[in-house]
Amino acid sequence: MRIGFLGGTGEEGRGLALRFAAAGASVLLGSRSAERAGIAADQYNMTLGRSLIRGTSNTDMLATSEIVYLTVPFDQVVPAVLANRGDLRPDLILVDVSVPLLFREGRPEYVDQVEGSNAEALAQHIPQEIQLVGAFKTIPAHVLSDIDTPLFCDVFLCSDNGPALARVAQSVRLIPSLRPLDAGPLRAARILERMTVLAINLNKRYKKRGARFRVEGI
Ligand SMILES: NC(=O)c1ccc[n+]([C@@H]2O[C@H](COP(=O)([O-])OP(=O)(O)OC[C@H]3O[C@@H](n4cnc5c(N)ncnc54)[C@H](OP(=O)(O)O)[C@@H]3O)[C@@H](O)[C@H]2O)c1
């Protein structure tokens, strides 16, 4: 399974790249600067103790990846995708992990989107044939990066494209201690993105850092 990261040099890209590489996926780290991606990949490989991740430009990464995680700041997801529009193949699966939130006086606030969610805003800007899945919105990046700690939580997936959702779920199953759950169509991102605000508020109230979700009864 070839998994790429557009903007894989940040905290979220690092966490996901480490987890997928450790799980045996072929991981390609993309950046606007191939050099920056190479440096980040070297650092991630040091953490893994093996050379499993390769860094390159976003353009190169898009040319060979099957599933591409958009790990850029929430308000840069649309510009980043539009900047690479010419390199989006119809068979590509894009995964949106973004959560539109800002901190005001130390408190997280959801930034309302006219489309309902950041995932739905993105859907309006990409060609219809591109398969879009929302995932990993509710798991803190630093918890993903701590690869020696089992996650023991659920990954909520949402999409209007069933086969694409199933393929992303298959990739998530590679990672031990993670369970993918089908949360419904893309509009379910409205709920998932707000659940992240809840998780951060729980962290604050209980003085923890790694709050995440696991559903009982399924
Ligand atoms: N942090 C968390 O715990 C967490 C949890 C769930 C979801 N998320 C989501 O994960 C996403 C990434 O978060 P992050 O904290 O990793 O972000 P970040 O560190 O601020 O940025 C990640 C990377 O995005 C690239 N980038 C920035 N602006 C860009 C642009 N205009 N066009 C193309 N690439 C651009 C940069 O890579 P280059 O300069 O190398 O190109 C940067 O290293 C966000 O949407 C966030 O909502 C985060």
Tab-separated table of N, CA, C and O and ligand atoms in Angstrom, residues 6-16 30-34 36-37 40 44 58 70-77 79-81 83-84 96-101 118 135-144 196 200, ligand 1:
chain	number	residue	atom	x	y	z
A	6	LEU	N	0.858	14.958	1.771
A	6	LEU	CA	1.043	16.298	1.211
A	6	LEU	C	1.237	17.247	2.394
A	6	LEU	O	0.336	17.405	3.217
A	7	GLY	N	2.444	17.811	2.509
A	7	GLY	CA	2.770	18.591	3.705
A	7	GLY	C	3.084	17.661	4.866
A	7	GLY	O	2.657	17.899	5.993
A	8	GLY	N	3.855	16.628	4.591
A	8	GLY	CA	4.155	15.617	5.626
A	8	GLY	C	5.224	16.032	6.618
A	8	GLY	O	5.638	15.232	7.458
A	9	THR	N	5.666	17.298	6.537
A	9	THR	CA	6.764	17.758	7.400
A	9	THR	C	6.292	18.335	8.729
A	9	THR	O	7.104	18.750	9.535
A	10	GLY	N	4.985	18.381	8.961
A	10	GLY	CA	4.446	18.925	10.211
A	10	GLY	C	4.171	17.813	11.218
A	10	GLY	O	4.511	16.646	11.009
A	11	GLU	N	3.520	18.201	12.312
A	11	GLU	CA	3.317	17.259	13.425
A	11	GLU	C	2.384	16.106	13.057
A	11	GLU	O	2.627	14.951	13.388
A	12	GLU	N	1.296	16.439	12.357
A	12	GLU	CA	0.329	15.402	11.984
A	12	GLU	C	0.938	14.447	10.945
A	12	GLU	O	0.787	13.232	11.037
A	13	GLY	N	1.652	15.009	9.979
A	13	GLY	CA	2.301	14.173	8.971
A	13	GLY	C	3.308	13.237	9.611
A	13	GLY	O	3.389	12.055	9.261
A	14	ARG	N	4.060	13.769	10.553
A	14	ARG	CA	5.059	12.950	11.243
A	14	ARG	C	4.401	11.750	11.935
A	14	ARG	O	4.819	10.609	11.770
A	15	GLY	N	3.348	12.028	12.716
A	15	GLY	CA	2.696	10.966	13.477
A	15	GLY	C	2.137	9.871	12.574
A	15	GLY	O	2.352	8.678	12.802
A	16	LEU	N	1.429	10.285	11.530
A	16	LEU	CA	0.811	9.300	10.633
A	16	LEU	C	1.872	8.549	9.823
A	16	LEU	O	1.778	7.327	9.640
A	30	GLY	N	5.711	14.087	1.312
A	30	GLY	CA	5.754	15.199	0.368
A	30	GLY	C	5.900	16.535	1.071
A	30	GLY	O	5.533	16.681	2.238
A	31	SER	N	6.454	17.489	0.352
A	31	SER	CA	6.599	18.850	0.861
A	31	SER	C	6.688	19.775	-0.346
A	31	SER	O	6.966	19.329	-1.460
A	32	ARG	N	6.487	21.090	-0.092
A	32	ARG	CA	6.723	22.045	-1.173
A	32	ARG	C	8.201	22.114	-1.484
A	32	ARG	O	8.588	22.582	-2.548
A	33	SER	N	9.022	21.637	-0.547
A	33	SER	CA	10.470	21.596	-0.759
A	33	SER	C	10.958	20.158	-0.598
A	33	SER	O	10.845	19.572	0.492
A	34	ALA	N	11.507	19.589	-1.689
A	34	ALA	CA	11.994	18.205	-1.618
A	34	ALA	C	13.094	18.084	-0.562
A	34	ALA	O	13.201	17.058	0.129
A	36	ARG	N	13.374	19.834	2.258
A	36	ARG	CA	12.747	19.797	3.582
A	36	ARG	C	12.144	18.415	3.850
A	36	ARG	O	12.258	17.873	4.952
A	37	ALA	N	11.546	17.832	2.827
A	37	ALA	CA	10.957	16.492	2.993
A	37	ALA	C	12.045	15.459	3.279
A	37	ALA	O	11.859	14.547	4.092
A	40	ALA	N	13.163	15.815	6.877
A	40	ALA	CA	12.133	15.273	7.784
A	40	ALA	C	12.131	13.742	7.723
A	40	ALA	O	12.067	13.068	8.762
A	44	TYR	N	12.520	11.072	10.765
A	44	TYR	CA	11.507	10.060	11.093
A	44	TYR	C	12.143	8.662	11.063
A	44	TYR	O	11.849	7.812	11.895
A	58	ASN	N	5.958	17.421	-3.230
A	58	ASN	CA	4.540	17.032	-3.287
A	58	ASN	C	4.200	16.470	-4.671
A	58	ASN	O	3.433	15.509	-4.797
A	70	LEU	N	-3.753	14.692	3.428
A	70	LEU	CA	-3.534	16.141	3.320
A	70	LEU	C	-3.223	16.661	4.719
A	70	LEU	O	-4.137	16.996	5.481
A	71	THR	N	-1.953	16.688	5.073
A	71	THR	CA	-1.577	17.045	6.445
A	71	THR	C	-1.039	18.478	6.499
A	71	THR	O	0.085	18.717	6.930
A	72	VAL	N	-1.859	19.395	6.033
A	72	VAL	CA	-1.500	20.814	6.038
A	72	VAL	C	-2.479	21.544	6.967
A	72	VAL	O	-3.545	21.015	7.290
A	73	PRO	N	-2.138	22.765	7.407
A	73	PRO	CA	-3.057	23.498	8.303
A	73	PRO	C	-4.467	23.592	7.716
A	73	PRO	O	-4.625	23.674	6.490
A	74	PHE	N	-5.485	23.600	8.597
A	74	PHE	CA	-6.864	23.475	8.110
A	74	PHE	C	-7.239	24.541	7.078
A	74	PHE	O	-7.955	24.263	6.119
A	75	ASP	N	-6.709	25.753	7.261
A	75	ASP	CA	-7.087	26.825	6.332
A	75	ASP	C	-6.211	26.840	5.084
A	75	ASP	O	-6.378	27.710	4.216
A	76	GLN	N	-5.307	25.871	4.992
A	76	GLN	CA	-4.447	25.766	3.805
A	76	GLN	C	-4.786	24.534	2.959
A	76	GLN	O	-4.154	24.293	1.940
A	77	VAL	N	-5.784	23.753	3.415
A	77	VAL	CA	-6.088	22.507	2.696
A	77	VAL	C	-6.553	22.808	1.268
A	77	VAL	O	-6.030	22.229	0.294
A	79	PRO	N	-6.199	25.722	-0.604
A	79	PRO	CA	-5.122	26.260	-1.450
A	79	PRO	C	-4.071	25.208	-1.815
A	79	PRO	O	-3.574	25.193	-2.949
A	80	ALA	N	-3.737	24.335	-0.865
A	80	ALA	CA	-2.698	23.321	-1.137
A	80	ALA	C	-3.165	22.349	-2.217
A	80	ALA	O	-2.394	21.964	-3.110
A	81	VAL	N	-4.433	21.963	-2.143
A	81	VAL	CA	-4.956	21.029	-3.154
A	81	VAL	C	-5.058	21.722	-4.514
A	81	VAL	O	-4.683	21.153	-5.539
A	83	ALA	N	-3.245	24.138	-5.559
A	83	ALA	CA	-1.893	24.349	-6.088
A	83	ALA	C	-1.366	23.087	-6.781
A	83	ALA	O	-0.484	23.165	-7.633
A	84	ASN	N	-1.914	21.930	-6.399
A	84	ASN	CA	-1.453	20.663	-6.976
A	84	ASN	C	-2.517	20.014	-7.867
A	84	ASN	O	-2.418	18.826	-8.194
A	96	ASP	N	-8.675	13.724	4.122
A	96	ASP	CA	-8.691	14.998	4.837
A	96	ASP	C	-8.687	14.737	6.338
A	96	ASP	O	-9.580	14.072	6.855
A	97	VAL	N	-7.673	15.245	7.023
A	97	VAL	CA	-7.583	15.057	8.482
A	97	VAL	C	-7.856	16.360	9.222
A	97	VAL	O	-7.744	16.423	10.442
A	98	SER	N	-8.196	17.407	8.488
A	98	SER	CA	-8.181	18.752	9.062
A	98	SER	C	-9.309	19.003	10.070
A	98	SER	O	-10.409	18.472	9.953
A	99	VAL	N	-9.002	19.834	11.022
A	99	VAL	CA	-9.971	20.261	12.030
A	99	VAL	C	-9.895	21.780	12.119
A	99	VAL	O	-8.863	22.328	12.534
A	100	PRO	N	-10.967	22.487	11.732
A	100	PRO	CA	-10.906	23.943	11.760
A	100	PRO	C	-11.118	24.482	13.173
A	100	PRO	O	-12.255	24.695	13.595
A	101	LEU	N	-10.027	24.619	13.886
A	101	LEU	CA	-10.160	25.215	15.221
A	101	LEU	C	-9.032	26.187	15.485
A	101	LEU	O	-7.944	26.075	14.936
A	118	ASN	N	-14.884	21.348	7.376
A	118	ASN	CA	-13.728	21.598	6.500
A	118	ASN	C	-13.679	20.568	5.370
A	118	ASN	O	-13.301	20.877	4.241
A	135	ALA	N	-10.717	11.380	7.846
A	135	ALA	CA	-10.210	10.384	8.811
A	135	ALA	C	-9.251	11.030	9.797
A	135	ALA	O	-8.746	12.126	9.555
A	136	PHE	N	-9.002	10.339	10.886
A	136	PHE	CA	-7.974	10.718	11.871
A	136	PHE	C	-8.172	12.118	12.466
A	136	PHE	O	-7.223	12.697	12.973
A	137	LYS	N	-9.393	12.632	12.405
A	137	LYS	CA	-9.595	13.999	12.900
A	137	LYS	C	-9.574	14.071	14.422
A	137	LYS	O	-9.359	15.140	14.987
A	138	THR	N	-9.812	12.931	15.075
A	138	THR	CA	-9.999	12.969	16.534
A	138	THR	C	-8.822	12.387	17.320
A	138	THR	O	-8.939	12.159	18.518
A	139	ILE	N	-7.693	12.135	16.651
A	139	ILE	CA	-6.539	11.566	17.376
A	139	ILE	C	-5.407	12.599	17.415
A	139	ILE	O	-4.985	13.093	16.366
A	140	PRO	N	-4.904	12.936	18.611
A	140	PRO	CA	-3.849	13.961	18.697
A	140	PRO	C	-2.574	13.515	17.974
A	140	PRO	O	-2.155	12.358	18.079
A	141	ALA	N	-1.947	14.461	17.293
A	141	ALA	CA	-0.756	14.139	16.500
A	141	ALA	C	0.387	13.620	17.373
A	141	ALA	O	1.092	12.687	16.998
A	142	HIS	N	0.550	14.215	18.547
A	142	HIS	CA	1.693	13.794	19.370
A	142	HIS	C	1.515	12.367	19.885
A	142	HIS	O	2.490	11.670	20.147
A	143	VAL	N	0.261	11.926	20.002
A	143	VAL	CA	0.009	10.533	20.414
A	143	VAL	C	0.382	9.587	19.270
A	143	VAL	O	0.963	8.522	19.475
A	144	LEU	N	0.068	10.012	18.042
A	144	LEU	CA	0.455	9.205	16.876
A	144	LEU	C	1.982	9.098	16.795
A	144	LEU	O	2.536	8.037	16.471
A	196	THR	N	-13.222	16.801	18.203
A	196	THR	CA	-11.840	17.138	18.551
A	196	THR	C	-11.807	18.257	19.593
A	196	THR	O	-10.971	18.253	20.493
A	200	ILE	N	-10.067	18.016	23.320
A	200	ILE	CA	-9.113	19.000	23.869
A	200	ILE	C	-9.649	19.568	25.183
A	200	ILE	O	-8.899	19.741	26.151
B	1	LIG	N1	-2.008	18.482	15.626
B	1	LIG	C1	-2.972	17.626	15.932
B	1	LIG	O1	-3.026	17.055	17.039
B	1	LIG	C2	-4.009	17.278	14.883
B	1	LIG	C3	-4.990	16.316	15.169
B	1	LIG	C4	-5.947	16.023	14.184
B	1	LIG	C5	-5.912	16.683	12.964
B	1	LIG	N2	-4.951	17.621	12.734
B	1	LIG	C6	-4.914	18.319	11.435
B	1	LIG	O2	-3.707	17.989	10.795
B	1	LIG	C7	-3.388	19.021	9.870
B	1	LIG	C8	-1.917	19.332	9.974
B	1	LIG	O3	-1.618	19.821	11.231
B	1	LIG	P1	-0.100	20.158	11.632
B	1	LIG	O4	-0.137	20.667	13.014
B	1	LIG	O5	0.779	19.005	11.282
B	1	LIG	O6	0.203	21.380	10.622
B	1	LIG	P2	1.536	22.237	10.447
B	1	LIG	O7	2.670	21.597	11.170
B	1	LIG	O8	1.222	23.660	10.769
B	1	LIG	O9	1.779	22.163	8.859
B	1	LIG	C9	2.062	20.927	8.221
B	1	LIG	C10	2.747	21.186	6.904
B	1	LIG	O10	1.866	21.803	5.974
B	1	LIG	C11	2.642	22.358	4.918
B	1	LIG	N3	1.992	23.593	4.487
B	1	LIG	C12	1.725	24.702	5.210
B	1	LIG	N4	1.085	25.615	4.470
B	1	LIG	C13	0.943	25.078	3.223
B	1	LIG	C14	0.371	25.528	1.997
B	1	LIG	N5	-0.195	26.736	1.891
B	1	LIG	N6	0.422	24.699	0.925
B	1	LIG	C15	1.000	23.483	1.013
B	1	LIG	N7	1.547	23.002	2.149
B	1	LIG	C16	1.514	23.794	3.245
B	1	LIG	C17	4.046	22.591	5.495
B	1	LIG	O11	4.913	21.706	4.812
B	1	LIG	P3	6.034	22.204	3.747
B	1	LIG	O12	6.379	23.626	4.143
B	1	LIG	O13	7.153	21.261	4.018
B	1	LIG	O14	5.414	22.085	2.412
B	1	LIG	C18	3.908	22.160	6.950
B	1	LIG	O15	5.063	21.534	7.472
B	1	LIG	C19	-4.307	20.213	10.191
B	1	LIG	O16	-5.301	20.352	9.197
B	1	LIG	C20	-4.924	19.844	11.530
B	1	LIG	O17	-6.236	20.355	11.691
B	1	LIG	C21	-4.002	17.929	13.651
